PDB file of C-alpha atoms and ligand atoms in Angstrom:
ATOM      1  CA  UNK A   1       3.350  30.067 -32.211  1.00 54.00           C
ATOM      2  CA  UNK A   2       0.962  30.089 -29.301  1.00 61.00           C
ATOM      3  CA  UNK A   3      -2.480  31.753 -29.272  1.00 77.00           C
ATOM      4  CA  UNK A   4      -4.948  31.552 -26.445  1.00 83.00           C
ATOM      5  CA  UNK A   5      -8.491  30.179 -26.627  1.00 92.00           C
ATOM      6  CA  UNK A   6      -8.004  28.309 -29.836  1.00 97.00           C
ATOM      7  CA  UNK A   7     -11.183  26.710 -31.142  1.00 98.00           C
ATOM      8  CA  UNK A   8     -11.094  22.873 -31.482  1.00 98.00           C
ATOM      9  CA  UNK A   9     -13.133  22.614 -34.493  1.00 98.00           C
ATOM     10  CA  UNK A  10     -13.211  25.278 -37.279  1.00 98.00           C
ATOM     11  CA  UNK A  11     -15.573  24.994 -40.311  1.00 99.00           C
ATOM     12  CA  UNK A  12     -15.152  27.195 -43.260  1.00 98.00           C
ATOM     13  CA  UNK A  13     -17.475  28.279 -46.153  1.00 98.00           C
ATOM     14  CA  UNK A  14     -14.820  29.072 -48.852  1.00 98.00           C
ATOM     15  CA  UNK A  15     -16.581  31.617 -50.893  1.00 98.00           C
ATOM     16  CA  UNK A  16     -15.490  34.125 -53.451  1.00 98.00           C
ATOM     17  CA  UNK A  17     -13.335  32.344 -55.989  1.00 98.00           C
ATOM     18  CA  UNK A  18     -15.456  33.444 -58.981  1.00 97.00           C
ATOM     19  CA  UNK A  19     -15.482  37.044 -57.941  1.00 98.00           C
ATOM     20  CA  UNK A  20     -11.727  37.041 -57.301  1.00 98.00           C
ATOM     21  CA  UNK A  21     -11.265  35.768 -60.753  1.00 98.00           C
ATOM     22  CA  UNK A  22     -13.626  38.273 -62.302  1.00 98.00           C
ATOM     23  CA  UNK A  23     -12.052  41.154 -60.305  1.00 98.00           C
ATOM     24  CA  UNK A  24      -8.907  40.359 -62.562  1.00 98.00           C
ATOM     25  CA  UNK A  25     -10.851  39.567 -65.741  1.00 98.00           C
ATOM     26  CA  UNK A  26      -9.896  36.002 -65.492  1.00 98.00           C
ATOM     27  CA  UNK A  27     -12.195  33.011 -65.992  1.00 97.00           C
ATOM     28  CA  UNK A  28     -13.722  31.544 -62.856  1.00 97.00           C
ATOM     29  CA  UNK A  29     -11.445  28.489 -62.738  1.00 97.00           C
ATOM     30  CA  UNK A  30      -8.432  30.687 -62.319  1.00 98.00           C
ATOM     31  CA  UNK A  31     -10.074  31.704 -58.935  1.00 98.00           C
ATOM     32  CA  UNK A  32     -10.694  28.011 -57.983  1.00 98.00           C
ATOM     33  CA  UNK A  33      -7.136  27.326 -58.596  1.00 98.00           C
ATOM     34  CA  UNK A  34      -5.888  30.064 -56.350  1.00 98.00           C
ATOM     35  CA  UNK A  35      -8.393  28.948 -53.923  1.00 98.00           C
ATOM     36  CA  UNK A  36      -6.858  25.507 -53.727  1.00 98.00           C
ATOM     37  CA  UNK A  37      -3.639  27.026 -52.749  1.00 98.00           C
ATOM     38  CA  UNK A  38      -5.326  28.585 -49.767  1.00 98.00           C
ATOM     39  CA  UNK A  39      -6.803  25.190 -48.979  1.00 98.00           C
ATOM     40  CA  UNK A  40      -3.167  23.988 -48.570  1.00 98.00           C
ATOM     41  CA  UNK A  41      -2.074  27.038 -46.574  1.00 98.00           C
ATOM     42  CA  UNK A  42      -5.035  26.964 -44.207  1.00 98.00           C
ATOM     43  CA  UNK A  43      -4.633  23.219 -43.444  1.00 98.00           C
ATOM     44  CA  UNK A  44      -1.109  23.721 -42.554  1.00 98.00           C
ATOM     45  CA  UNK A  45      -1.851  26.871 -40.501  1.00 98.00           C
ATOM     46  CA  UNK A  46      -4.563  24.895 -38.736  1.00 98.00           C
ATOM     47  CA  UNK A  47      -2.034  22.191 -37.649  1.00 98.00           C
ATOM     48  CA  UNK A  48       0.336  24.959 -36.448  1.00 97.00           C
ATOM     49  CA  UNK A  49      -2.214  26.812 -34.383  1.00 97.00           C
ATOM     50  CA  UNK A  50      -3.311  23.582 -32.647  1.00 98.00           C
ATOM     51  CA  UNK A  51      -6.804  23.265 -34.141  1.00 98.00           C
ATOM     52  CA  UNK A  52      -8.047  19.662 -33.866  1.00 98.00           C
ATOM     53  CA  UNK A  53     -10.646  19.550 -36.533  1.00 98.00           C
ATOM     54  CA  UNK A  54     -10.970  21.730 -39.842  1.00 99.00           C
ATOM     55  CA  UNK A  55     -14.142  21.220 -41.772  1.00 99.00           C
ATOM     56  CA  UNK A  56     -14.171  22.629 -45.414  1.00 98.00           C
ATOM     57  CA  UNK A  57     -17.325  23.177 -47.589  1.00 98.00           C
ATOM     58  CA  UNK A  58     -15.823  22.313 -51.035  1.00 97.00           C
ATOM     59  CA  UNK A  59     -18.907  21.190 -53.007  1.00 97.00           C
ATOM     60  CA  UNK A  60     -22.534  21.427 -51.922  1.00 96.00           C
ATOM     61  CA  UNK A  61     -25.623  19.502 -53.116  1.00 96.00           C
ATOM     62  CA  UNK A  62     -26.718  22.548 -55.022  1.00 95.00           C
ATOM     63  CA  UNK A  63     -23.317  22.935 -56.746  1.00 96.00           C
ATOM     64  CA  UNK A  64     -24.288  20.345 -59.404  1.00 97.00           C
ATOM     65  CA  UNK A  65     -26.397  22.950 -60.954  1.00 97.00           C
ATOM     66  CA  UNK A  66     -23.219  24.964 -62.176  1.00 96.00           C
ATOM     67  CA  UNK A  67     -22.158  24.737 -65.798  1.00 96.00           C
ATOM     68  CA  UNK A  68     -20.717  21.246 -66.542  1.00 96.00           C
ATOM     69  CA  UNK A  69     -17.140  22.637 -67.344  1.00 96.00           C
ATOM     70  CA  UNK A  70     -16.854  24.288 -64.026  1.00 97.00           C
ATOM     71  CA  UNK A  71     -18.048  20.940 -62.153  1.00 97.00           C
ATOM     72  CA  UNK A  72     -15.537  18.981 -64.208  1.00 96.00           C
ATOM     73  CA  UNK A  73     -12.640  21.588 -63.330  1.00 97.00           C
ATOM     74  CA  UNK A  74     -13.687  21.309 -59.671  1.00 96.00           C
ATOM     75  CA  UNK A  75     -13.527  17.612 -59.791  1.00 96.00           C
ATOM     76  CA  UNK A  76     -10.034  17.584 -61.613  1.00 96.00           C
ATOM     77  CA  UNK A  77      -8.785  20.112 -58.673  1.00 96.00           C
ATOM     78  CA  UNK A  78      -9.920  17.761 -56.054  1.00 96.00           C
ATOM     79  CA  UNK A  79      -8.407  14.819 -57.624  1.00 96.00           C
ATOM     80  CA  UNK A  80      -5.084  16.890 -58.205  1.00 96.00           C
ATOM     81  CA  UNK A  81      -5.311  18.047 -54.477  1.00 96.00           C
ATOM     82  CA  UNK A  82      -5.680  14.687 -53.112  1.00 97.00           C
ATOM     83  CA  UNK A  83      -3.112  12.918 -55.325  1.00 96.00           C
ATOM     84  CA  UNK A  84      -0.438  15.580 -54.560  1.00 96.00           C
ATOM     85  CA  UNK A  85      -1.291  16.019 -50.875  1.00 97.00           C
ATOM     86  CA  UNK A  86      -2.068  12.754 -49.287  1.00 98.00           C
ATOM     87  CA  UNK A  87       1.592  11.713 -48.699  1.00 97.00           C
ATOM     88  CA  UNK A  88       2.192  15.193 -47.152  1.00 97.00           C
ATOM     89  CA  UNK A  89      -1.003  14.926 -45.052  1.00 98.00           C
ATOM     90  CA  UNK A  90       0.030  11.519 -43.586  1.00 98.00           C
ATOM     91  CA  UNK A  91       3.740  12.793 -42.947  1.00 98.00           C
ATOM     92  CA  UNK A  92       2.053  15.749 -40.986  1.00 98.00           C
ATOM     93  CA  UNK A  93      -0.098  13.307 -39.084  1.00 98.00           C
ATOM     94  CA  UNK A  94      -3.342  14.913 -40.729  1.00 98.00           C
ATOM     95  CA  UNK A  95      -6.196  12.626 -40.845  1.00 98.00           C
ATOM     96  CA  UNK A  96      -8.467  13.106 -44.217  1.00 98.00           C
ATOM     97  CA  UNK A  97     -12.206  12.525 -44.023  1.00 98.00           C
ATOM     98  CA  UNK A  98     -14.884  13.166 -46.501  1.00 98.00           C
ATOM     99  CA  UNK A  99     -18.429  14.067 -45.501  1.00 98.00           C
ATOM    100  CA  UNK A 100     -21.448  14.041 -47.632  1.00 98.00           C
ATOM    101  CA  UNK A 101     -23.239  11.671 -50.054  1.00 97.00           C
ATOM    102  CA  UNK A 102     -20.141  10.370 -51.965  1.00 97.00           C
ATOM    103  CA  UNK A 103     -22.235   7.787 -53.874  1.00 95.00           C
ATOM    104  CA  UNK A 104     -22.946  10.281 -56.660  1.00 94.00           C
ATOM    105  CA  UNK A 105     -19.232  10.593 -57.618  1.00 96.00           C
ATOM    106  CA  UNK A 106     -17.633   8.596 -60.407  1.00 94.00           C
ATOM    107  CA  UNK A 107     -15.844   5.277 -59.433  1.00 96.00           C
ATOM    108  CA  UNK A 108     -12.296   6.871 -59.899  1.00 94.00           C
ATOM    109  CA  UNK A 109     -13.050   9.690 -57.589  1.00 96.00           C
ATOM    110  CA  UNK A 110     -14.872   7.419 -54.974  1.00 97.00           C
ATOM    111  CA  UNK A 111     -11.793   5.149 -55.048  1.00 97.00           C
ATOM    112  CA  UNK A 112      -9.501   7.930 -54.569  1.00 97.00           C
ATOM    113  CA  UNK A 113     -11.479   9.441 -51.805  1.00 98.00           C
ATOM    114  CA  UNK A 114     -11.573   5.945 -49.946  1.00 98.00           C
ATOM    115  CA  UNK A 115      -7.994   5.158 -50.420  1.00 98.00           C
ATOM    116  CA  UNK A 116      -6.849   8.616 -49.180  1.00 98.00           C
ATOM    117  CA  UNK A 117      -8.944   8.064 -46.048  1.00 98.00           C
ATOM    118  CA  UNK A 118      -7.614   4.659 -45.598  1.00 98.00           C
ATOM    119  CA  UNK A 119      -3.955   5.892 -45.811  1.00 98.00           C
ATOM    120  CA  UNK A 120      -4.264   8.621 -43.234  1.00 98.00           C
ATOM    121  CA  UNK A 121      -6.770   6.776 -40.982  1.00 98.00           C
ATOM    122  CA  UNK A 122      -4.355   6.605 -38.068  1.00 98.00           C
ATOM    123  CA  UNK A 123      -3.314  10.231 -38.220  1.00 98.00           C
ATOM    124  CA  UNK A 124      -4.206  12.239 -35.166  1.00 98.00           C
ATOM    125  CA  UNK A 125      -2.863  15.813 -35.132  1.00 98.00           C
ATOM    126  CA  UNK A 126      -5.628  17.315 -37.106  1.00 98.00           C
ATOM    127  CA  UNK A 127      -8.719  16.048 -38.749  1.00 98.00           C
ATOM    128  CA  UNK A 128      -9.473  17.598 -42.141  1.00 98.00           C
ATOM    129  CA  UNK A 129     -13.088  17.007 -43.185  1.00 98.00           C
ATOM    130  CA  UNK A 130     -13.829  17.993 -46.723  1.00 98.00           C
ATOM    131  CA  UNK A 131     -17.629  18.309 -47.407  1.00 98.00           C
ATOM    132  CA  UNK A 132     -18.396  17.068 -50.785  1.00 98.00           C
ATOM    133  CA  UNK A 133     -21.997  16.589 -52.306  1.00 98.00           C
ATOM    134  CA  UNK A 134     -22.880  17.818 -48.814  1.00 98.00           C
ATOM    135  CA  UNK A 135     -26.051  19.625 -47.652  1.00 98.00           C
ATOM    136  CA  UNK A 136     -27.136  20.294 -44.041  1.00 98.00           C
ATOM    137  CA  UNK A 137     -30.686  19.233 -44.976  1.00 98.00           C
ATOM    138  CA  UNK A 138     -29.680  16.187 -46.825  1.00 98.00           C
ATOM    139  CA  UNK A 139     -27.594  15.146 -43.762  1.00 98.00           C
ATOM    140  CA  UNK A 140     -30.523  15.549 -41.378  1.00 98.00           C
ATOM    141  CA  UNK A 141     -32.817  13.537 -43.867  1.00 98.00           C
ATOM    142  CA  UNK A 142     -30.301  10.749 -44.252  1.00 98.00           C
ATOM    143  CA  UNK A 143     -30.040  10.520 -40.400  1.00 98.00           C
ATOM    144  CA  UNK A 144     -33.841  10.327 -40.005  1.00 98.00           C
ATOM    145  CA  UNK A 145     -34.076   7.728 -42.787  1.00 98.00           C
ATOM    146  CA  UNK A 146     -31.460   5.433 -41.164  1.00 98.00           C
ATOM    147  CA  UNK A 147     -32.982   5.908 -37.666  1.00 98.00           C
ATOM    148  CA  UNK A 148     -36.375   4.824 -39.108  1.00 98.00           C
ATOM    149  CA  UNK A 149     -34.791   1.916 -40.740  1.00 98.00           C
ATOM    150  CA  UNK A 150     -33.252   0.769 -37.646  1.00 98.00           C
ATOM    151  CA  UNK A 151     -36.614   1.011 -35.940  1.00 98.00           C
ATOM    152  CA  UNK A 152     -34.956   2.833 -32.924  1.00 98.00           C
ATOM    153  CA  UNK A 153     -37.269   3.178 -30.074  1.00 97.00           C
ATOM    154  CA  UNK A 154     -38.711   6.631 -29.744  1.00 97.00           C
ATOM    155  CA  UNK A 155     -37.700   7.072 -26.241  1.00 98.00           C
ATOM    156  CA  UNK A 156     -34.010   6.447 -27.167  1.00 98.00           C
ATOM    157  CA  UNK A 157     -34.002   9.137 -29.736  1.00 98.00           C
ATOM    158  CA  UNK A 158     -32.255  12.287 -28.212  1.00 98.00           C
ATOM    159  CA  UNK A 159     -29.824  14.867 -29.381  1.00 98.00           C
ATOM    160  CA  UNK A 160     -26.668  12.667 -28.776  1.00 98.00           C
ATOM    161  CA  UNK A 161     -28.277   9.707 -30.537  1.00 98.00           C
ATOM    162  CA  UNK A 162     -29.302  11.849 -33.574  1.00 98.00           C
ATOM    163  CA  UNK A 163     -25.699  13.600 -33.855  1.00 98.00           C
ATOM    164  CA  UNK A 164     -24.213  10.001 -34.196  1.00 98.00           C
ATOM    165  CA  UNK A 165     -26.272   9.373 -37.206  1.00 98.00           C
ATOM    166  CA  UNK A 166     -24.974  12.561 -38.994  1.00 98.00           C
ATOM    167  CA  UNK A 167     -21.930  12.557 -41.465  1.00 98.00           C
ATOM    168  CA  UNK A 168     -20.084  14.207 -38.620  1.00 98.00           C
ATOM    169  CA  UNK A 169     -20.610  11.223 -36.138  1.00 98.00           C
ATOM    170  CA  UNK A 170     -18.162  11.388 -33.335  1.00 98.00           C
ATOM    171  CA  UNK A 171     -16.898  14.916 -34.248  1.00 98.00           C
ATOM    172  CA  UNK A 172     -17.372  17.733 -31.763  1.00 97.00           C
ATOM    173  CA  UNK A 173     -19.645  20.551 -33.238  1.00 98.00           C
ATOM    174  CA  UNK A 174     -17.759  23.437 -34.831  1.00 98.00           C
ATOM    175  CA  UNK A 175     -16.673  26.070 -32.374  1.00 98.00           C
ATOM    176  CA  UNK A 176     -16.150  28.699 -34.976  1.00 98.00           C
ATOM    177  CA  UNK A 177     -17.696  28.924 -38.600  1.00 98.00           C
ATOM    178  CA  UNK A 178     -15.924  31.275 -40.967  1.00 98.00           C
ATOM    179  CA  UNK A 179     -17.422  32.469 -44.234  1.00 98.00           C
ATOM    180  CA  UNK A 180     -15.489  34.474 -46.652  1.00 98.00           C
ATOM    181  CA  UNK A 181     -16.525  36.984 -49.308  1.00 98.00           C
ATOM    182  CA  UNK A 182     -19.064  38.860 -47.102  1.00 98.00           C
ATOM    183  CA  UNK A 183     -22.184  36.830 -47.643  1.00 97.00           C
ATOM    184  CA  UNK A 184     -24.293  36.670 -44.393  1.00 98.00           C
ATOM    185  CA  UNK A 185     -25.899  33.192 -44.898  1.00 97.00           C
ATOM    186  CA  UNK A 186     -25.148  29.515 -44.011  1.00 98.00           C
ATOM    187  CA  UNK A 187     -25.992  28.102 -47.554  1.00 97.00           C
ATOM    188  CA  UNK A 188     -27.184  24.725 -46.325  1.00 98.00           C
ATOM    189  CA  UNK A 189     -23.848  23.981 -44.608  1.00 98.00           C
ATOM    190  CA  UNK A 190     -23.758  22.087 -41.148  1.00 98.00           C
ATOM    191  CA  UNK A 191     -27.267  23.098 -40.061  1.00 98.00           C
ATOM    192  CA  UNK A 192     -27.804  20.972 -37.004  1.00 98.00           C
ATOM    193  CA  UNK A 193     -24.153  21.047 -35.905  1.00 98.00           C
ATOM    194  CA  UNK A 194     -23.806  24.776 -35.757  1.00 98.00           C
ATOM    195  CA  UNK A 195     -26.479  25.371 -33.144  1.00 97.00           C
ATOM    196  CA  UNK A 196     -23.916  27.186 -30.763  1.00 96.00           C
ATOM    197  CA  UNK A 197     -21.139  27.950 -33.149  1.00 98.00           C
ATOM    198  CA  UNK A 198     -19.661  31.416 -33.301  1.00 98.00           C
ATOM    199  CA  UNK A 199     -19.901  32.942 -36.682  1.00 98.00           C
ATOM    200  CA  UNK A 200     -17.105  34.983 -38.316  1.00 98.00           C
ATOM    201  CA  UNK A 201     -17.860  36.642 -41.671  1.00 98.00           C
ATOM    202  CA  UNK A 202     -15.173  38.429 -43.657  1.00 98.00           C
ATOM    203  CA  UNK A 203     -15.389  40.443 -46.836  1.00 98.00           C
ATOM    204  CA  UNK A 204     -11.953  38.855 -47.917  1.00 98.00           C
ATOM    205  CA  UNK A 205     -12.534  36.511 -50.941  1.00 98.00           C
ATOM    206  CA  UNK A 206     -11.423  33.052 -50.294  1.00 98.00           C
ATOM    207  CA  UNK A 207      -8.293  33.083 -52.824  1.00 98.00           C
ATOM    208  CA  UNK A 208      -7.032  36.034 -50.454  1.00 98.00           C
ATOM    209  CA  UNK A 209      -7.789  34.374 -47.203  1.00 98.00           C
ATOM    210  CA  UNK A 210      -4.295  33.525 -46.132  1.00 98.00           C
ATOM    211  CA  UNK A 211      -2.824  32.463 -42.761  1.00 98.00           C
ATOM    212  CA  UNK A 212      -2.709  36.088 -41.573  1.00 98.00           C
ATOM    213  CA  UNK A 213      -6.604  36.471 -42.344  1.00 98.00           C
ATOM    214  CA  UNK A 214      -7.188  33.171 -40.677  1.00 98.00           C
ATOM    215  CA  UNK A 215      -5.180  34.502 -37.505  1.00 98.00           C
ATOM    216  CA  UNK A 216      -7.538  37.504 -37.473  1.00 98.00           C
ATOM    217  CA  UNK A 217     -10.465  35.230 -37.296  1.00 98.00           C
ATOM    218  CA  UNK A 218      -9.097  33.176 -34.445  1.00 98.00           C
ATOM    219  CA  UNK A 219      -8.088  36.389 -32.554  1.00 97.00           C
ATOM    220  CA  UNK A 220     -11.742  37.452 -33.061  1.00 97.00           C
ATOM    221  CA  UNK A 221     -12.925  34.242 -31.712  1.00 97.00           C
ATOM    222  CA  UNK A 222     -10.553  34.257 -28.623  1.00 96.00           C
ATOM    223  CA  UNK A 223     -12.491  37.429 -27.299  1.00 94.00           C
ATOM    224  CA  UNK A 224     -15.989  35.915 -27.592  1.00 92.00           C
ATOM    225  CA  UNK A 225     -17.830  34.723 -24.510  1.00 84.00           C
ATOM    226  CA  UNK A 226     -19.729  31.554 -25.207  1.00 82.00           C
ATOM    227  CA  UNK A 227     -22.692  31.381 -22.922  1.00 83.00           C
ATOM    228  CA  UNK A 228     -24.565  28.468 -24.545  1.00 86.00           C
ATOM    229  CA  UNK A 229     -27.832  29.928 -23.362  1.00 87.00           C
ATOM    230  CA  UNK A 230     -26.562  30.630 -19.869  1.00 86.00           C
ATOM    231  CA  UNK A 231     -25.588  33.867 -18.225  1.00 83.00           C
ATOM    232  CA  UNK A 232     -22.236  35.329 -18.033  1.00 84.00           C
ATOM    233  CA  UNK A 233     -21.772  34.853 -14.121  1.00 85.00           C
ATOM    234  CA  UNK A 234     -22.626  31.125 -14.634  1.00 83.00           C
ATOM    235  CA  UNK A 235     -19.971  30.746 -17.317  1.00 79.00           C
ATOM    236  CA  UNK A 236     -17.274  32.600 -15.344  1.00 78.00           C
ATOM    237  CA  UNK A 237     -17.852  30.487 -12.232  1.00 74.00           C
TER     238      UNK A 237
HETATM  239  C1  FPP B   1     -16.931  29.192 -53.807  1.00 75.95           C
HETATM  240  O1  FPP B   1     -16.571  30.180 -54.755  1.00 75.95           O
HETATM  241  C2  FPP B   1     -15.949  28.009 -54.047  1.00 75.95           C
HETATM  242  C3  FPP B   1     -16.516  26.748 -54.509  1.00 75.95           C
HETATM  243  C4  FPP B   1     -17.877  26.386 -54.753  1.00 75.95           C
HETATM  244  C5  FPP B   1     -15.440  25.652 -54.524  1.00 75.95           C
HETATM  245  C6  FPP B   1     -14.396  25.489 -53.518  1.00 75.95           C
HETATM  246  C7  FPP B   1     -13.211  24.854 -54.093  1.00 75.95           C
HETATM  247  C8  FPP B   1     -12.029  25.256 -53.731  1.00 75.95           C
HETATM  248  C9  FPP B   1     -11.672  26.173 -52.782  1.00 75.95           C
HETATM  249  C10 FPP B   1     -10.749  24.722 -54.509  1.00 75.95           C
HETATM  250  C11 FPP B   1     -10.612  23.236 -54.332  1.00 75.95           C
HETATM  251  C12 FPP B   1     -10.891  22.683 -53.142  1.00 75.95           C
HETATM  252  C13 FPP B   1     -10.380  21.430 -52.562  1.00 75.95           C
HETATM  253  C14 FPP B   1     -10.715  20.901 -51.355  1.00 75.95           C
HETATM  254  C15 FPP B   1      -9.512  20.587 -53.432  1.00 75.95           C
HETATM  255  P1  FPP B   1     -17.738  30.613 -55.745  1.00 75.95           P
HETATM  256  O2  FPP B   1     -17.386  29.876 -57.115  1.00 75.95           O
HETATM  257  O3  FPP B   1     -18.909  30.345 -55.276  1.00 75.95           O
HETATM  258  O4  FPP B   1     -17.353  32.144 -55.939  1.00 75.95           O
HETATM  259  P2  FPP B   1     -18.265  33.306 -56.304  1.00 75.95           P
HETATM  260  O5  FPP B   1     -19.300  33.262 -55.331  1.00 75.95           O
HETATM  261  O6  FPP B   1     -17.528  34.473 -56.184  1.00 75.95           O
HETATM  262  O7  FPP B   1     -18.851  33.049 -57.705  1.00 75.95           O
END
């Protein structure tokens, strides 16, 4: 399938699992389970559409405030996803990468995350970043701390250098950020990285965000004119 003007990097705030379940009089975990199926579907579609980088917000620095049972359910889903999918990802030439402060996770999860990154490290069709214990402000702060610790000369500190201290080091900024479930906010996702990113917000809840909904977002993106602060004529020349 060919589409024109495909974004190289798509980031997604997957929101609405809880509401999707509530609409069906089911417990929240039921929504997360269905949400995981969409993760698989959207990863496969990304590769098919020719997207190079997909970054998913799976667990924020604030999500630790949720009830203990929900946190442990999300952790078990994450383990299940990795255990089930890592072979398939490798087979499909998809590189798995985790961004965020992983030190807070228990050893079994940390080992699983590190092993799965190692197994898929040479894959190159698509890079799948899963943000875990990630916060945009925390990302910026850890970069500042490391720059200070490394005693880098003030004159050398520019946007390029700063970007290379973020968790997304070496990864192009997102071209498109999708948020599901109709909330018009960024929720502390990639704050620095989305300076010129196109935003697409849909009322569709994450468990309903299938390949066809994804296609609609990409079609909408393909019609946008990205000026990066310049004027239209400069872009078209
Ligand atoms: C937002 O819905 C979703 C999350 C906080 C977790 C995202 C997790 C998944 C999609 C499944 C597992 C993912 C991986 C990568 C294995 P919400 O709970 O905030 O929904 P609500 O706003 O309707 O309450």
